[in-house]
mmCIF file with all atom_site columns, C-alpha atoms in Angstrom:
data_model
loop_
_atom_site.group_PDB
_atom_site.id
_atom_site.type_symbol
_atom_site.label_atom_id
_atom_site.label_alt_id
_atom_site.label_comp_id
_atom_site.label_asym_id
_atom_site.label_entity_id
_atom_site.label_seq_id
_atom_site.pdbx_PDB_ins_code
_atom_site.Cartn_x
_atom_site.Cartn_y
_atom_site.Cartn_z
_atom_site.occupancy
_atom_site.B_iso_or_equiv
_atom_site.pdbx_formal_charge
_atom_site.auth_seq_id
_atom_site.auth_comp_id
_atom_site.auth_asym_id
_atom_site.auth_atom_id
_atom_site.pdbx_PDB_model_num
ATOM 1   C CA . GLY Z 1 1   ? 10.205  -28.401 -25.949 1.00 54.00 ? 9   GLY Z CA 1
ATOM 2   C CA . ALA Z 1 2   ? 11.031  -25.523 -24.252 1.00 83.00 ? 10  ALA Z CA 1
ATOM 3   C CA . GLY Z 1 3   ? 8.509   -23.783 -21.858 1.00 93.00 ? 11  GLY Z CA 1
ATOM 4   C CA . VAL Z 1 4   ? 8.395   -19.938 -21.695 1.00 96.00 ? 12  VAL Z CA 1
ATOM 5   C CA . SER Z 1 5   ? 11.582  -18.262 -20.431 1.00 97.00 ? 13  SER Z CA 1
ATOM 6   C CA . GLN Z 1 6   ? 12.018  -15.095 -18.144 1.00 97.00 ? 14  GLN Z CA 1
ATOM 7   C CA . SER Z 1 7   ? 15.028  -12.758 -18.039 1.00 97.00 ? 15  SER Z CA 1
ATOM 8   C CA . PRO Z 1 8   ? 16.717  -12.074 -15.846 1.00 97.00 ? 16  PRO Z CA 1
ATOM 9   C CA . SER Z 1 9   ? 15.198  -14.515 -13.487 1.00 96.00 ? 17  SER Z CA 1
ATOM 10  C CA . ASN Z 1 10  ? 16.252  -11.655 -10.222 1.00 97.00 ? 18  ASN Z CA 1
ATOM 11  C CA . LYS Z 1 11  ? 16.756  -8.227  -10.417 1.00 98.00 ? 19  LYS Z CA 1
ATOM 12  C CA . VAL Z 1 12  ? 17.898  -5.657  -8.044  1.00 98.00 ? 20  VAL Z CA 1
ATOM 13  C CA . THR Z 1 13  ? 17.484  -1.903  -9.064  1.00 98.00 ? 21  THR Z CA 1
ATOM 14  C CA . GLU Z 1 14  ? 17.179  1.617   -7.357  1.00 97.00 ? 22  GLU Z CA 1
ATOM 15  C CA . LYS Z 1 15  ? 14.600  3.491   -6.801  1.00 97.00 ? 23  LYS Z CA 1
ATOM 16  C CA . GLY Z 1 16  ? 14.148  5.787   -10.233 1.00 97.00 ? 24  GLY Z CA 1
ATOM 17  C CA . LYS Z 1 17  ? 16.177  3.466   -12.293 1.00 98.00 ? 25  LYS Z CA 1
ATOM 18  C CA . ASP Z 1 18  ? 14.309  2.062   -15.416 1.00 98.00 ? 26  ASP Z CA 1
ATOM 19  C CA . VAL Z 1 19  ? 13.833  -1.776  -15.983 1.00 98.00 ? 27  VAL Z CA 1
ATOM 20  C CA . GLU Z 1 20  ? 13.395  -4.495  -19.277 1.00 98.00 ? 28  GLU Z CA 1
ATOM 21  C CA . LEU Z 1 21  ? 12.134  -7.345  -17.756 1.00 98.00 ? 29  LEU Z CA 1
ATOM 22  C CA . ARG Z 1 22  ? 12.224  -9.656  -21.143 1.00 98.00 ? 30  ARG Z CA 1
ATOM 23  C CA . CYS Z 1 23  ? 9.325   -13.506 -21.684 1.00 98.00 ? 31  CYS Z CA 1
ATOM 24  C CA . ASP Z 1 24  ? 10.303  -16.135 -24.711 1.00 97.00 ? 32  ASP Z CA 1
ATOM 25  C CA . PRO Z 1 25  ? 7.201   -17.630 -25.102 1.00 96.00 ? 33  PRO Z CA 1
ATOM 26  C CA . ILE Z 1 26  ? 6.333   -21.405 -25.725 1.00 94.00 ? 34  ILE Z CA 1
ATOM 27  C CA . SER Z 1 27  ? 6.978   -21.362 -29.880 1.00 92.00 ? 35  SER Z CA 1
ATOM 28  C CA . GLY Z 1 28  ? 3.866   -21.482 -31.373 1.00 89.00 ? 36  GLY Z CA 1
ATOM 29  C CA . HIS Z 1 29  ? 1.648   -19.692 -28.802 1.00 92.00 ? 37  HIS Z CA 1
ATOM 30  C CA . THR Z 1 30  ? 0.098   -16.775 -29.840 1.00 90.00 ? 38  THR Z CA 1
ATOM 31  C CA . ALA Z 1 31  ? -1.332  -15.180 -26.835 1.00 92.00 ? 39  ALA Z CA 1
ATOM 32  C CA . LEU Z 1 32  ? 0.590   -13.504 -24.173 1.00 95.00 ? 40  LEU Z CA 1
ATOM 33  C CA . TYR Z 1 33  ? 0.220   -12.384 -20.655 1.00 95.00 ? 41  TYR Z CA 1
ATOM 34  C CA . TRP Z 1 34  ? 2.262   -10.553 -18.405 1.00 97.00 ? 42  TRP Z CA 1
ATOM 35  C CA . TYR Z 1 35  ? 1.004   -10.883 -14.496 1.00 96.00 ? 43  TYR Z CA 1
ATOM 36  C CA . ARG Z 1 36  ? 2.790   -9.725  -11.369 1.00 95.00 ? 44  ARG Z CA 1
ATOM 37  C CA . GLN Z 1 37  ? 2.398   -11.226 -7.484  1.00 93.00 ? 45  GLN Z CA 1
ATOM 38  C CA . SER Z 1 38  ? 3.642   -10.027 -4.557  1.00 87.00 ? 46  SER Z CA 1
ATOM 39  C CA . LEU Z 1 39  ? 4.606   -11.436 -1.634  1.00 76.00 ? 47  LEU Z CA 1
ATOM 40  C CA . GLY Z 1 40  ? 1.205   -12.768 0.548   1.00 69.00 ? 48  GLY Z CA 1
ATOM 41  C CA . GLN Z 1 41  ? -0.470  -11.832 -2.239  1.00 74.00 ? 49  GLN Z CA 1
ATOM 42  C CA . GLY Z 1 42  ? -2.283  -13.012 -5.304  1.00 82.00 ? 50  GLY Z CA 1
ATOM 43  C CA . LEU Z 1 43  ? -1.381  -13.056 -8.785  1.00 89.00 ? 51  LEU Z CA 1
ATOM 44  C CA . GLU Z 1 44  ? -2.445  -9.572  -10.686 1.00 92.00 ? 52  GLU Z CA 1
ATOM 45  C CA . PHE Z 1 45  ? -3.073  -9.694  -13.816 1.00 93.00 ? 53  PHE Z CA 1
ATOM 46  C CA . LEU Z 1 46  ? -1.187  -6.875  -16.334 1.00 96.00 ? 54  LEU Z CA 1
ATOM 47  C CA . ILE Z 1 47  ? -1.573  -6.961  -20.188 1.00 96.00 ? 55  ILE Z CA 1
ATOM 48  C CA . TYR Z 1 48  ? -2.361  -9.302  -22.618 1.00 93.00 ? 56  TYR Z CA 1
ATOM 49  C CA . PHE Z 1 49  ? -1.058  -9.570  -26.230 1.00 93.00 ? 57  PHE Z CA 1
ATOM 50  C CA . GLN Z 1 50  ? -2.802  -11.615 -29.023 1.00 91.00 ? 58  GLN Z CA 1
ATOM 51  C CA . GLY Z 1 51  ? 0.343   -11.601 -31.414 1.00 90.00 ? 59  GLY Z CA 1
ATOM 52  C CA . ASN Z 1 52  ? 1.965   -8.321  -31.765 1.00 91.00 ? 60  ASN Z CA 1
ATOM 53  C CA . SER Z 1 53  ? -1.419  -6.115  -30.182 1.00 91.00 ? 61  SER Z CA 1
ATOM 54  C CA . ALA Z 1 54  ? -2.673  -5.792  -26.827 1.00 90.00 ? 62  ALA Z CA 1
ATOM 55  C CA . PRO Z 1 55  ? -6.004  -5.663  -26.766 1.00 88.00 ? 63  PRO Z CA 1
ATOM 56  C CA . ASP Z 1 56  ? -6.187  -5.782  -23.064 1.00 92.00 ? 64  ASP Z CA 1
ATOM 57  C CA . LYS Z 1 57  ? -3.784  -3.435  -20.994 1.00 93.00 ? 65  LYS Z CA 1
ATOM 58  C CA . SER Z 1 58  ? -5.870  -2.402  -17.787 1.00 93.00 ? 66  SER Z CA 1
ATOM 59  C CA . GLY Z 1 59  ? -3.857  -4.025  -15.375 1.00 94.00 ? 67  GLY Z CA 1
ATOM 60  C CA . LEU Z 1 60  ? -0.949  -1.859  -16.166 1.00 96.00 ? 68  LEU Z CA 1
ATOM 61  C CA . PRO Z 1 61  ? -0.908  -0.201  -12.854 1.00 95.00 ? 69  PRO Z CA 1
ATOM 62  C CA . SER Z 1 62  ? 0.258   3.543   -13.837 1.00 96.00 ? 70  SER Z CA 1
ATOM 63  C CA . ASP Z 1 63  ? 1.715   4.722   -16.887 1.00 96.00 ? 71  ASP Z CA 1
ATOM 64  C CA . ARG Z 1 64  ? 5.146   4.230   -15.880 1.00 98.00 ? 72  ARG Z CA 1
ATOM 65  C CA . PHE Z 1 65  ? 4.626   0.559   -17.329 1.00 98.00 ? 73  PHE Z CA 1
ATOM 66  C CA . SER Z 1 66  ? 4.850   -0.507  -20.950 1.00 97.00 ? 74  SER Z CA 1
ATOM 67  C CA . ALA Z 1 67  ? 4.932   -3.587  -22.700 1.00 97.00 ? 75  ALA Z CA 1
ATOM 68  C CA . GLU Z 1 68  ? 5.408   -4.378  -26.607 1.00 96.00 ? 76  GLU Z CA 1
ATOM 69  C CA . ARG Z 1 69  ? 6.021   -7.694  -28.518 1.00 96.00 ? 77  ARG Z CA 1
ATOM 70  C CA . THR Z 1 70  ? 7.427   -8.659  -32.272 1.00 90.00 ? 78  THR Z CA 1
ATOM 71  C CA . GLY Z 1 71  ? 7.214   -10.772 -33.962 1.00 88.00 ? 79  GLY Z CA 1
ATOM 72  C CA . GLY Z 1 72  ? 4.691   -12.573 -32.345 1.00 85.00 ? 80  GLY Z CA 1
ATOM 73  C CA . SER Z 1 73  ? 7.239   -14.058 -29.704 1.00 92.00 ? 81  SER Z CA 1
ATOM 74  C CA . VAL Z 1 74  ? 9.240   -12.127 -27.458 1.00 96.00 ? 82  VAL Z CA 1
ATOM 75  C CA . SER Z 1 75  ? 7.869   -9.917  -24.861 1.00 97.00 ? 83  SER Z CA 1
ATOM 76  C CA . THR Z 1 76  ? 9.407   -6.912  -22.872 1.00 98.00 ? 84  THR Z CA 1
ATOM 77  C CA . LEU Z 1 77  ? 8.180   -5.503  -19.769 1.00 98.00 ? 85  LEU Z CA 1
ATOM 78  C CA . THR Z 1 78  ? 8.957   -2.092  -19.062 1.00 98.00 ? 86  THR Z CA 1
ATOM 79  C CA . ILE Z 1 79  ? 9.180   -0.184  -15.884 1.00 98.00 ? 87  ILE Z CA 1
ATOM 80  C CA . GLN Z 1 80  ? 10.235  3.699   -15.758 1.00 98.00 ? 88  GLN Z CA 1
ATOM 81  C CA . ARG Z 1 81  ? 10.809  5.112   -12.774 1.00 98.00 ? 89  ARG Z CA 1
ATOM 82  C CA . THR Z 1 82  ? 10.775  2.133   -10.729 1.00 98.00 ? 90  THR Z CA 1
ATOM 83  C CA . GLN Z 1 83  ? 9.475   2.479   -7.024  1.00 97.00 ? 91  GLN Z CA 1
ATOM 84  C CA . GLN Z 1 84  ? 9.741   -0.220  -4.654  1.00 96.00 ? 92  GLN Z CA 1
ATOM 85  C CA . GLU Z 1 85  ? 5.921   -0.807  -4.455  1.00 94.00 ? 93  GLU Z CA 1
ATOM 86  C CA . ASP Z 1 86  ? 7.078   -2.431  -7.899  1.00 96.00 ? 94  ASP Z CA 1
ATOM 87  C CA . SER Z 1 87  ? 8.775   -4.673  -6.361  1.00 96.00 ? 95  SER Z CA 1
ATOM 88  C CA . ALA Z 1 88  ? 7.286   -8.143  -6.848  1.00 96.00 ? 96  ALA Z CA 1
ATOM 89  C CA . VAL Z 1 89  ? 7.977   -11.320 -8.649  1.00 96.00 ? 97  VAL Z CA 1
ATOM 90  C CA . TYR Z 1 90  ? 6.757   -10.307 -12.483 1.00 97.00 ? 98  TYR Z CA 1
ATOM 91  C CA . LEU Z 1 91  ? 5.383   -13.800 -14.529 1.00 97.00 ? 99  LEU Z CA 1
ATOM 92  C CA . CYS Z 1 92  ? 4.693   -14.421 -17.852 1.00 97.00 ? 100 CYS Z CA 1
ATOM 93  C CA . ALA Z 1 93  ? 2.459   -16.706 -19.880 1.00 96.00 ? 101 ALA Z CA 1
ATOM 94  C CA . SER Z 1 94  ? 1.901   -17.693 -22.818 1.00 95.00 ? 102 SER Z CA 1
ATOM 95  C CA . SER Z 1 95  ? -1.253  -20.109 -24.377 1.00 92.00 ? 103 SER Z CA 1
ATOM 96  C CA . ALA Z 1 96  ? -1.716  -21.607 -27.836 1.00 85.00 ? 104 ALA Z CA 1
ATOM 97  C CA . THR Z 1 97  ? -5.019  -20.731 -27.725 1.00 73.00 ? 105 THR Z CA 1
ATOM 98  C CA . ARG Z 1 98  ? -6.041  -18.442 -30.885 1.00 64.00 ? 106 ARG Z CA 1
ATOM 99  C CA . THR Z 1 99  ? -8.390  -16.865 -28.177 1.00 66.00 ? 107 THR Z CA 1
ATOM 100 C CA . ALA Z 1 100 ? -6.733  -15.763 -24.832 1.00 63.00 ? 108 ALA Z CA 1
ATOM 101 C CA . SER Z 1 101 ? -7.906  -18.371 -22.553 1.00 81.00 ? 109 SER Z CA 1
ATOM 102 C CA . TYR Z 1 102 ? -7.095  -19.618 -18.846 1.00 86.00 ? 110 TYR Z CA 1
ATOM 103 C CA . GLU Z 1 103 ? -4.841  -22.381 -20.082 1.00 88.00 ? 111 GLU Z CA 1
ATOM 104 C CA . GLN Z 1 104 ? -1.601  -20.659 -19.380 1.00 92.00 ? 112 GLN Z CA 1
ATOM 105 C CA . TYR Z 1 105 ? 2.114   -21.836 -19.401 1.00 94.00 ? 113 TYR Z CA 1
ATOM 106 C CA . PHE Z 1 106 ? 4.187   -19.920 -17.114 1.00 96.00 ? 114 PHE Z CA 1
ATOM 107 C CA . GLY Z 1 107 ? 7.547   -19.004 -16.761 1.00 96.00 ? 115 GLY Z CA 1
ATOM 108 C CA . PRO Z 1 108 ? 9.705   -19.159 -13.822 1.00 95.00 ? 116 PRO Z CA 1
ATOM 109 C CA . GLY Z 1 109 ? 9.788   -15.475 -13.377 1.00 96.00 ? 117 GLY Z CA 1
ATOM 110 C CA . THR Z 1 110 ? 11.929  -12.343 -12.480 1.00 97.00 ? 118 THR Z CA 1
ATOM 111 C CA . ARG Z 1 111 ? 11.887  -10.997 -9.064  1.00 96.00 ? 119 ARG Z CA 1
ATOM 112 C CA . LEU Z 1 112 ? 12.806  -7.056  -9.098  1.00 97.00 ? 120 LEU Z CA 1
ATOM 113 C CA . THR Z 1 113 ? 13.301  -5.753  -6.146  1.00 97.00 ? 121 THR Z CA 1
ATOM 114 C CA . VAL Z 1 114 ? 13.687  -1.903  -6.026  1.00 97.00 ? 122 VAL Z CA 1
ATOM 115 C CA . THR Z 1 115 ? 16.193  -0.776  -2.755  1.00 97.00 ? 123 THR Z CA 1
ATOM 116 C CA . LEU F 2 1   ? -14.891 -14.867 -11.615 1.00 63.00 ? 3   LEU F CA 1
ATOM 117 C CA . ALA F 2 2   ? -17.505 -17.352 -10.001 1.00 71.00 ? 4   ALA F CA 1
ATOM 118 C CA . LYS F 2 3   ? -15.963 -17.251 -6.131  1.00 88.00 ? 5   LYS F CA 1
ATOM 119 C CA . THR F 2 4   ? -14.233 -20.271 -5.247  1.00 92.00 ? 6   THR F CA 1
ATOM 120 C CA . THR F 2 5   ? -14.200 -21.895 -1.737  1.00 94.00 ? 7   THR F CA 1
ATOM 121 C CA . GLN F 2 6   ? -11.396 -24.104 -1.014  1.00 96.00 ? 8   GLN F CA 1
ATOM 122 C CA . PRO F 2 7   ? -9.682  -25.655 2.297   1.00 97.00 ? 9   PRO F CA 1
ATOM 123 C CA . ILE F 2 8   ? -6.753  -23.925 3.316   1.00 95.00 ? 10  ILE F CA 1
ATOM 124 C CA . SER F 2 9   ? -4.648  -26.563 4.083   1.00 97.00 ? 11  SER F CA 1
ATOM 125 C CA . MET F 2 10  ? -4.457  -30.364 3.324   1.00 97.00 ? 12  MET F CA 1
ATOM 126 C CA . ASP F 2 11  ? -2.008  -32.684 5.090   1.00 97.00 ? 13  ASP F CA 1
ATOM 127 C CA . SER F 2 12  ? -1.155  -36.140 3.350   1.00 97.00 ? 14  SER F CA 1
ATOM 128 C CA . TYR F 2 13  ? 1.433   -39.210 3.435   1.00 97.00 ? 15  TYR F CA 1
ATOM 129 C CA . GLU F 2 14  ? 3.323   -40.101 0.467   1.00 97.00 ? 16  GLU F CA 1
ATOM 130 C CA . GLY F 2 15  ? 1.266   -42.809 -2.221  1.00 97.00 ? 17  GLY F CA 1
ATOM 131 C CA . GLN F 2 16  ? -1.806  -41.478 -1.203  1.00 97.00 ? 18  GLN F CA 1
ATOM 132 C CA . GLU F 2 17  ? -4.452  -40.163 -2.926  1.00 97.00 ? 19  GLU F CA 1
ATOM 133 C CA . VAL F 2 18  ? -5.498  -36.226 -2.209  1.00 98.00 ? 20  VAL F CA 1
ATOM 134 C CA . ASN F 2 19  ? -8.433  -34.823 -3.240  1.00 98.00 ? 21  ASN F CA 1
ATOM 135 C CA . ILE F 2 20  ? -9.151  -30.915 -2.939  1.00 98.00 ? 22  ILE F CA 1
ATOM 136 C CA . THR F 2 21  ? -12.519 -29.819 -3.033  1.00 97.00 ? 23  THR F CA 1
ATOM 137 C CA . CYS F 2 22  ? -13.144 -26.537 -4.657  1.00 96.00 ? 24  CYS F CA 1
ATOM 138 C CA . SER F 2 23  ? -17.103 -24.713 -4.067  1.00 96.00 ? 25  SER F CA 1
ATOM 139 C CA . HIS F 2 24  ? -18.533 -23.245 -6.821  1.00 95.00 ? 26  HIS F CA 1
ATOM 140 C CA . ASN F 2 25  ? -22.142 -22.470 -6.152  1.00 94.00 ? 27  ASN F CA 1
ATOM 141 C CA . ASN F 2 26  ? -22.658 -19.576 -8.364  1.00 93.00 ? 28  ASN F CA 1
ATOM 142 C CA . ILE F 2 27  ? -20.804 -21.034 -11.469 1.00 94.00 ? 29  ILE F CA 1
ATOM 143 C CA . ALA F 2 28  ? -22.867 -19.917 -14.599 1.00 93.00 ? 30  ALA F CA 1
ATOM 144 C CA . THR F 2 29  ? -23.590 -22.089 -17.410 1.00 93.00 ? 31  THR F CA 1
ATOM 145 C CA . ASN F 2 30  ? -20.547 -21.107 -19.654 1.00 90.00 ? 32  ASN F CA 1
ATOM 146 C CA . ASP F 2 31  ? -18.245 -20.876 -16.995 1.00 92.00 ? 33  ASP F CA 1
ATOM 147 C CA . TYR F 2 32  ? -15.112 -23.812 -16.800 1.00 93.00 ? 34  TYR F CA 1
ATOM 148 C CA . ILE F 2 33  ? -13.393 -25.401 -13.804 1.00 94.00 ? 35  ILE F CA 1
ATOM 149 C CA . THR F 2 34  ? -9.234  -24.486 -13.627 1.00 94.00 ? 36  THR F CA 1
ATOM 150 C CA . TRP F 2 35  ? -7.056  -25.799 -11.342 1.00 96.00 ? 37  TRP F CA 1
ATOM 151 C CA . TYR F 2 36  ? -3.300  -25.319 -11.000 1.00 96.00 ? 38  TYR F CA 1
ATOM 152 C CA . GLN F 2 37  ? -0.285  -25.713 -8.820  1.00 96.00 ? 39  GLN F CA 1
ATOM 153 C CA . GLN F 2 38  ? 2.303   -23.250 -7.629  1.00 94.00 ? 40  GLN F CA 1
ATOM 154 C CA . PHE F 2 39  ? 5.217   -24.150 -6.304  1.00 93.00 ? 41  PHE F CA 1
ATOM 155 C CA . PRO F 2 40  ? 7.778   -22.124 -4.167  1.00 88.00 ? 42  PRO F CA 1
ATOM 156 C CA . SER F 2 41  ? 9.762   -19.316 -5.986  1.00 85.00 ? 43  SER F CA 1
ATOM 157 C CA . GLN F 2 42  ? 8.392   -20.796 -9.458  1.00 90.00 ? 44  GLN F CA 1
ATOM 158 C CA . GLY F 2 43  ? 5.291   -20.001 -11.623 1.00 92.00 ? 45  GLY F CA 1
ATOM 159 C CA . PRO F 2 44  ? 1.915   -21.856 -11.781 1.00 94.00 ? 46  PRO F CA 1
ATOM 160 C CA . ARG F 2 45  ? 1.221   -24.880 -13.843 1.00 95.00 ? 47  ARG F CA 1
ATOM 161 C CA . PHE F 2 46  ? -1.791  -25.148 -15.584 1.00 93.00 ? 48  PHE F CA 1
ATOM 162 C CA . ILE F 2 47  ? -2.689  -28.593 -14.391 1.00 95.00 ? 49  ILE F CA 1
ATOM 163 C CA . ILE F 2 48  ? -6.774  -29.350 -15.382 1.00 95.00 ? 50  ILE F CA 1
ATOM 164 C CA . GLN F 2 49  ? -9.619  -28.060 -17.040 1.00 93.00 ? 51  GLN F CA 1
ATOM 165 C CA . GLY F 2 50  ? -13.434 -29.483 -17.329 1.00 94.00 ? 52  GLY F CA 1
ATOM 166 C CA . TYR F 2 51  ? -16.616 -28.552 -17.651 1.00 94.00 ? 53  TYR F CA 1
ATOM 167 C CA . LYS F 2 52  ? -18.971 -31.547 -16.385 1.00 93.00 ? 54  LYS F CA 1
ATOM 168 C CA . THR F 2 53  ? -18.584 -34.896 -15.569 1.00 92.00 ? 55  THR F CA 1
ATOM 169 C CA . LYS F 2 54  ? -14.874 -36.454 -15.054 1.00 96.00 ? 56  LYS F CA 1
ATOM 170 C CA . VAL F 2 55  ? -11.520 -35.407 -16.822 1.00 96.00 ? 57  VAL F CA 1
ATOM 171 C CA . THR F 2 56  ? -8.637  -37.573 -16.063 1.00 97.00 ? 58  THR F CA 1
ATOM 172 C CA . ASN F 2 57  ? -4.414  -36.057 -17.774 1.00 95.00 ? 59  ASN F CA 1
ATOM 173 C CA . GLU F 2 58  ? -1.225  -37.526 -16.178 1.00 94.00 ? 60  GLU F CA 1
ATOM 174 C CA . VAL F 2 59  ? -1.509  -35.594 -13.215 1.00 92.00 ? 61  VAL F CA 1
ATOM 175 C CA . ALA F 2 60  ? -4.811  -35.615 -12.019 1.00 97.00 ? 62  ALA F CA 1
ATOM 176 C CA . SER F 2 61  ? -8.611  -36.335 -12.304 1.00 98.00 ? 63  SER F CA 1
ATOM 177 C CA . LEU F 2 62  ? -11.178 -33.686 -11.930 1.00 98.00 ? 64  LEU F CA 1
ATOM 178 C CA . PHE F 2 63  ? -14.660 -34.337 -10.735 1.00 97.00 ? 65  PHE F CA 1
ATOM 179 C CA . ILE F 2 64  ? -17.497 -32.673 -11.779 1.00 97.00 ? 66  ILE F CA 1
ATOM 180 C CA . PRO F 2 65  ? -21.120 -33.108 -9.965  1.00 96.00 ? 67  PRO F CA 1
ATOM 181 C CA . ALA F 2 66  ? -23.878 -32.424 -12.316 1.00 96.00 ? 68  ALA F CA 1
ATOM 182 C CA . ASP F 2 67  ? -24.968 -29.654 -10.985 1.00 96.00 ? 69  ASP F CA 1
ATOM 183 C CA . ARG F 2 68  ? -21.406 -27.982 -10.976 1.00 96.00 ? 70  ARG F CA 1
ATOM 184 C CA . LYS F 2 69  ? -21.463 -26.496 -7.436  1.00 96.00 ? 71  LYS F CA 1
ATOM 185 C CA . SER F 2 70  ? -18.396 -27.702 -6.638  1.00 96.00 ? 72  SER F CA 1
ATOM 186 C CA . SER F 2 71  ? -15.371 -29.814 -8.193  1.00 97.00 ? 73  SER F CA 1
ATOM 187 C CA . THR F 2 72  ? -13.005 -32.049 -7.077  1.00 98.00 ? 74  THR F CA 1
ATOM 188 C CA . LEU F 2 73  ? -8.929  -32.719 -7.830  1.00 98.00 ? 75  LEU F CA 1
ATOM 189 C CA . SER F 2 74  ? -7.729  -35.823 -7.254  1.00 98.00 ? 76  SER F CA 1
ATOM 190 C CA . LEU F 2 75  ? -4.355  -36.246 -6.413  1.00 97.00 ? 77  LEU F CA 1
ATOM 191 C CA . PRO F 2 76  ? -2.856  -40.106 -7.014  1.00 94.00 ? 78  PRO F CA 1
ATOM 192 C CA . ARG F 2 77  ? -0.240  -41.584 -5.024  1.00 94.00 ? 79  ARG F CA 1
ATOM 193 C CA . VAL F 2 78  ? 1.042   -38.478 -3.972  1.00 97.00 ? 80  VAL F CA 1
ATOM 194 C CA . SER F 2 79  ? 4.867   -37.880 -3.745  1.00 96.00 ? 81  SER F CA 1
ATOM 195 C CA . LEU F 2 80  ? 6.989   -35.194 -1.672  1.00 96.00 ? 82  LEU F CA 1
ATOM 196 C CA . SER F 2 81  ? 7.011   -32.982 -4.968  1.00 95.00 ? 83  SER F CA 1
ATOM 197 C CA . ASP F 2 82  ? 3.537   -32.884 -4.622  1.00 96.00 ? 84  ASP F CA 1
ATOM 198 C CA . THR F 2 83  ? 3.449   -30.219 -1.416  1.00 97.00 ? 85  THR F CA 1
ATOM 199 C CA . ALA F 2 84  ? 2.354   -26.711 -2.980  1.00 97.00 ? 86  ALA F CA 1
ATOM 200 C CA . VAL F 2 85  ? -0.353  -24.591 -3.509  1.00 96.00 ? 87  VAL F CA 1
ATOM 201 C CA . TYR F 2 86  ? -3.046  -25.724 -5.265  1.00 97.00 ? 88  TYR F CA 1
ATOM 202 C CA . TYR F 2 87  ? -5.395  -22.719 -6.873  1.00 95.00 ? 89  TYR F CA 1
ATOM 203 C CA . CYS F 2 88  ? -9.406  -23.453 -8.252  1.00 95.00 ? 90  CYS F CA 1
ATOM 204 C CA . LEU F 2 89  ? -10.311 -20.854 -10.862 1.00 93.00 ? 91  LEU F CA 1
ATOM 205 C CA . VAL F 2 90  ? -14.148 -20.327 -12.213 1.00 93.00 ? 92  VAL F CA 1
ATOM 206 C CA . GLY F 2 91  ? -14.598 -18.615 -15.464 1.00 90.00 ? 93  GLY F CA 1
ATOM 207 C CA . ASP F 2 92  ? -15.899 -18.216 -18.615 1.00 88.00 ? 94  ASP F CA 1
ATOM 208 C CA . ILE F 2 93  ? -13.643 -20.044 -21.503 1.00 77.00 ? 95  ILE F CA 1
ATOM 209 C CA . ASN F 2 94  ? -12.846 -16.673 -22.804 1.00 79.00 ? 96  ASN F CA 1
ATOM 210 C CA . ASP F 2 95  ? -11.783 -15.654 -19.786 1.00 85.00 ? 97  ASP F CA 1
ATOM 211 C CA . TYR F 2 96  ? -8.261  -14.946 -19.126 1.00 88.00 ? 98  TYR F CA 1
ATOM 212 C CA . LYS F 2 97  ? -7.424  -12.791 -16.700 1.00 89.00 ? 99  LYS F CA 1
ATOM 213 C CA . LEU F 2 98  ? -6.152  -15.438 -14.174 1.00 88.00 ? 100 LEU F CA 1
ATOM 214 C CA . SER F 2 99  ? -7.161  -14.433 -10.474 1.00 84.00 ? 101 SER F CA 1
ATOM 215 C CA . PHE F 2 100 ? -5.564  -16.762 -7.637  1.00 83.00 ? 102 PHE F CA 1
ATOM 216 C CA . GLY F 2 101 ? -7.347  -17.034 -3.816  1.00 81.00 ? 103 GLY F CA 1
ATOM 217 C CA . ALA F 2 102 ? -5.428  -18.207 -0.867  1.00 84.00 ? 104 ALA F CA 1
ATOM 218 C CA . GLY F 2 103 ? -5.210  -21.404 -2.486  1.00 93.00 ? 105 GLY F CA 1
ATOM 219 C CA . THR F 2 104 ? -5.389  -24.912 -0.574  1.00 97.00 ? 106 THR F CA 1
ATOM 220 C CA . THR F 2 105 ? -1.873  -25.506 0.838   1.00 96.00 ? 107 THR F CA 1
ATOM 221 C CA . VAL F 2 106 ? -0.861  -29.333 0.286   1.00 98.00 ? 108 VAL F CA 1
ATOM 222 C CA . THR F 2 107 ? 1.642   -30.458 2.247   1.00 97.00 ? 109 THR F CA 1
ATOM 223 C CA . VAL F 2 108 ? 2.776   -34.046 1.596   1.00 97.00 ? 110 VAL F CA 1
ATOM 224 C CA . ARG F 2 109 ? 4.882   -35.702 4.352   1.00 97.00 ? 111 ARG F CA 1
ATOM 225 C CA . ALA F 2 110 ? 6.884   -38.591 4.450   1.00 95.00 ? 112 ALA F CA 1
#
């Protein structure tokens, strides 16, 4: 079956602009996660959705970052007033379990470059 | 997350078996062991998860001794396409915030 898809695959934006990153999880997966991975850095958790609600937003680095999920499926991560330090690969993952889990299935990521 | 230690890198040749050992001396009773694989410019890929003894799937085997203070990921008959970074994670079954350390870079040569 289809895996997790993300769009765009690459995004170059100017500092100060807003960007939207999209994630389509595996059909039927109720849990959805956003991470970012910077060059040479590890994986950084951003937010977790169970259905349409986000019980854990603890990883969002600032109030410029927000995310929503609609219909228990597609999720959008929005970064307002982008800064150069936001440059990273943004990864989305989903899992089939009713509760969150370490068994997550990742998309290919969106490489964000802020110039 | 329990602290884990794994080798920084390993070299192998096509057709060989690769065994990556991860140490996790402070593993807790409710902790599971999970391994991920990541290719350059791709998202991580879940490989296998286990609690004790041995777990096998179509990709790999995971060996966990009785004391659970270490675990070994075994990749049978590797090919060039198995060249990747492999990450060992240890955490409660209800954990979900994946956090990768440096991982083990496995390089398979022809």
